Coordinates of C-alpha atoms in Angstrom, one line a residue:
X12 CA -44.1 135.3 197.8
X13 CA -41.1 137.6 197.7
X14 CA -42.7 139.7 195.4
X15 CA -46.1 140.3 197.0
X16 CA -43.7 141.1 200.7
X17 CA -42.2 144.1 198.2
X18 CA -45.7 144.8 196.9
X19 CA -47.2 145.1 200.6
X20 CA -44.4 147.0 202.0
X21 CA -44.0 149.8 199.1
X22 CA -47.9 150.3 199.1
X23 CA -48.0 150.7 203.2
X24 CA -44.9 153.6 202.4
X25 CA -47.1 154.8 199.9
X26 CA -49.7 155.1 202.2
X27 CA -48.3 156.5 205.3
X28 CA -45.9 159.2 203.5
X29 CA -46.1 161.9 201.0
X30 CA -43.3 162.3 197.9
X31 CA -42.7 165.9 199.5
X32 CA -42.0 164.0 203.1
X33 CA -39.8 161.6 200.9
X34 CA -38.1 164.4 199.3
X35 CA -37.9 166.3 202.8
X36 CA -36.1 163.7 204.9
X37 CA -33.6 162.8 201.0
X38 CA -32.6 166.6 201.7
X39 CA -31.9 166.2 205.2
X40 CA -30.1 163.2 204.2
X41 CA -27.8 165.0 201.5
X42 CA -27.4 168.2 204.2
X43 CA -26.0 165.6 206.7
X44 CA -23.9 163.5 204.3
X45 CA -22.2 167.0 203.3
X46 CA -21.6 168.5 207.0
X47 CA -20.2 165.1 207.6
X48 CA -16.3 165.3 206.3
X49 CA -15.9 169.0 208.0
X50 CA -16.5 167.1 211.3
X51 CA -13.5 167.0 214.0
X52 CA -11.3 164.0 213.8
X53 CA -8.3 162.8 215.8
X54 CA -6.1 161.9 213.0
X55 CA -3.3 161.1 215.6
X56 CA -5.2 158.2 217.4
X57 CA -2.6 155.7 217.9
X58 CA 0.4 157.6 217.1
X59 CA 3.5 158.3 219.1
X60 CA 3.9 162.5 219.6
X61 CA 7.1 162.3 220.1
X62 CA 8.1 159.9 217.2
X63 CA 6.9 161.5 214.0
X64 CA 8.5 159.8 211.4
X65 CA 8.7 155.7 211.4
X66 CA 11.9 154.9 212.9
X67 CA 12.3 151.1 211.1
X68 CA 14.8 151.3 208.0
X69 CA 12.8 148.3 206.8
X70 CA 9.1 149.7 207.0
X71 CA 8.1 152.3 203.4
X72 CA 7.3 155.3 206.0
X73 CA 11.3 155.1 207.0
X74 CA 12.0 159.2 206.8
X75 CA 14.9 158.3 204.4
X76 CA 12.2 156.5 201.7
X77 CA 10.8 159.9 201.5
X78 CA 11.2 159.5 197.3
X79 CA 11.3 156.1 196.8
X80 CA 9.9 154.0 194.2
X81 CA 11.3 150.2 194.0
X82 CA 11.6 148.0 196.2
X83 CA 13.6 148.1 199.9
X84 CA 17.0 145.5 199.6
X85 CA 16.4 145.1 202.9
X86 CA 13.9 142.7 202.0
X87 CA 15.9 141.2 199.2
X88 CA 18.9 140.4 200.6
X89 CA 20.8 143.7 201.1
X90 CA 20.4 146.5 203.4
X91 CA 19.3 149.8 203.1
X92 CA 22.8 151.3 202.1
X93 CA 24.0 147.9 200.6
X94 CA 23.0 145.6 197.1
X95 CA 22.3 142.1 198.1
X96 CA 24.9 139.7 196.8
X97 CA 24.7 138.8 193.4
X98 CA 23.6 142.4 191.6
X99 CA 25.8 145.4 191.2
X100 CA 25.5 149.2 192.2
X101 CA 23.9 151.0 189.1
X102 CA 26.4 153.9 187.6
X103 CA 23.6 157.0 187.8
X104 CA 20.6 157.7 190.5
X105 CA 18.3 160.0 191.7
X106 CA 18.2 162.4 194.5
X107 CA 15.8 163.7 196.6
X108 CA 15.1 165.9 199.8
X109 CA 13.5 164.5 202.9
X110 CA 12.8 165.5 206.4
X111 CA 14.6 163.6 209.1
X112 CA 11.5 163.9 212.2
X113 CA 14.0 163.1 214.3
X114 CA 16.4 166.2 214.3
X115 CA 14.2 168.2 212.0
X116 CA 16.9 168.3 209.1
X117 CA 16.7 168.1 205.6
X118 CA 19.4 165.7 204.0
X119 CA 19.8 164.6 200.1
X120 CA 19.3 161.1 200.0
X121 CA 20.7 159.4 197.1
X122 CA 18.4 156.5 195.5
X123 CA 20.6 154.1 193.6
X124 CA 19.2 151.3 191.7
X125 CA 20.7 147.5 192.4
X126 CA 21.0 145.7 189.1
X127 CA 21.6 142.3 187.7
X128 CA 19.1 140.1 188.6
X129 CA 15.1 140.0 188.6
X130 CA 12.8 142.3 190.6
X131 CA 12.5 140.7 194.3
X132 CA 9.0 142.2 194.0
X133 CA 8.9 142.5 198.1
X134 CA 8.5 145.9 199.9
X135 CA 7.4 148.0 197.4
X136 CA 7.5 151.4 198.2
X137 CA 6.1 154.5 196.3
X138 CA 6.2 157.9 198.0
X139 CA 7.3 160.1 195.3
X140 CA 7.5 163.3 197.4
X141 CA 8.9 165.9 195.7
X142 CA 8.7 163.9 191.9
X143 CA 9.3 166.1 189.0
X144 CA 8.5 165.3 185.0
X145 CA 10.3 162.4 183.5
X146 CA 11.7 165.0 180.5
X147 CA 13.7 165.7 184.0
X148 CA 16.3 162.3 184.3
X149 CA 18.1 163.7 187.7
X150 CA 15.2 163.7 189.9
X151 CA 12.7 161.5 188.6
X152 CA 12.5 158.3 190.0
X153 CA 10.2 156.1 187.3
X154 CA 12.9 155.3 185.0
X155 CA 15.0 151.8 185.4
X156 CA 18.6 153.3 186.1
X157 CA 19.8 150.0 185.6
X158 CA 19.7 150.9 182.6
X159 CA 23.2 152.3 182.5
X160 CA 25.1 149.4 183.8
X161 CA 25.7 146.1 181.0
X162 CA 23.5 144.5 183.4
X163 CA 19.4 146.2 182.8
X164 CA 17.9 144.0 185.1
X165 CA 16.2 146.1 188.1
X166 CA 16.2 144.3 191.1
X167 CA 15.9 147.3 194.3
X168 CA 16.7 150.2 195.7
X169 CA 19.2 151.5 198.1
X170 CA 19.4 154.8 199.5
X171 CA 22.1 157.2 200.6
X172 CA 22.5 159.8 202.8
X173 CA 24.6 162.5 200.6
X174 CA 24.6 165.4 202.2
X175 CA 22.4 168.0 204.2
X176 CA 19.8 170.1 202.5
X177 CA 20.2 172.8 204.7

């Protein structure tokens, strides 16, 4: 039954249309599909003008996570600036430039590694803005700096404001 339904309704296309009038309308197709993406789109629907950057140290878009790759202590137990209880500060980190939205500044932000205990695995962010090769240790940020401390065990990341870029 299913088959003679498919049977009926190819040979009533076969008879009402042509393979150019097929391949006519597939090319209009293709011409549409490829003006498509050049389109105008509001890409700001829903966002605040006069709030560019997230303003919620606990959220990946935070202006300060501009380089981050770990995960936030403020979901494990810490706070952005703090190791939760129980891990310790790793001795080396990375460093990397971001935009403050807010005042329009650049400031080195310090990325330091809290060590000691397992992964939280919770609020995972990975910008990587600004990520240079791994053969370069200061600023690249997918190596576990926990590695200097006795204590390897990666557990999150805090970040420091160091400084101003400007």
């Amino acid at each position: 039954m299913f088959d003679r339904g498919i049977e009926s309704l190819t040979r009533g296309l076969a008879l009402r249309g042509s393979r150019r009038g097929v391949m006519a309308r597939f090319g209009r197709l293709l011409i549409g599909a490829a003006v498509l993406p050049v389109l105008p789109v509001d890409r700001a629907f829903g966002a605040n003008p006069s709030d560019p950057m997230q303003s919620d140290p606990t959220k990946c878009d935070y202006w300060k996570y501009c380089s981050m790759d770990g995960q936030l202590c403020s979901c494990c137990g810490g706070t952005g600036s703090d190791c939760p209880p129980g891990t310790s500060i790793s001795k080396v980190s990375w460093v990397g430039t971001c935009r403050n939205g807010h005042d329009g500044r650049n400031y080195l932000i310090s990325y330091t590694d809290c060590c000691g205990r397992s992964s939280c695995g919770q609020c995972n962010c990975n910008a990587n803005v600004g990520e240079r090769p791994g053969y370069e240790m200061g600023i690249h940020n997918d190596i576990n700096w926990c590695t200097a401390n006795g204590e390897t065990a990666y557990h999150c990341t805090i970040s420091l404001i160091v400084g101003t870029a400007d």
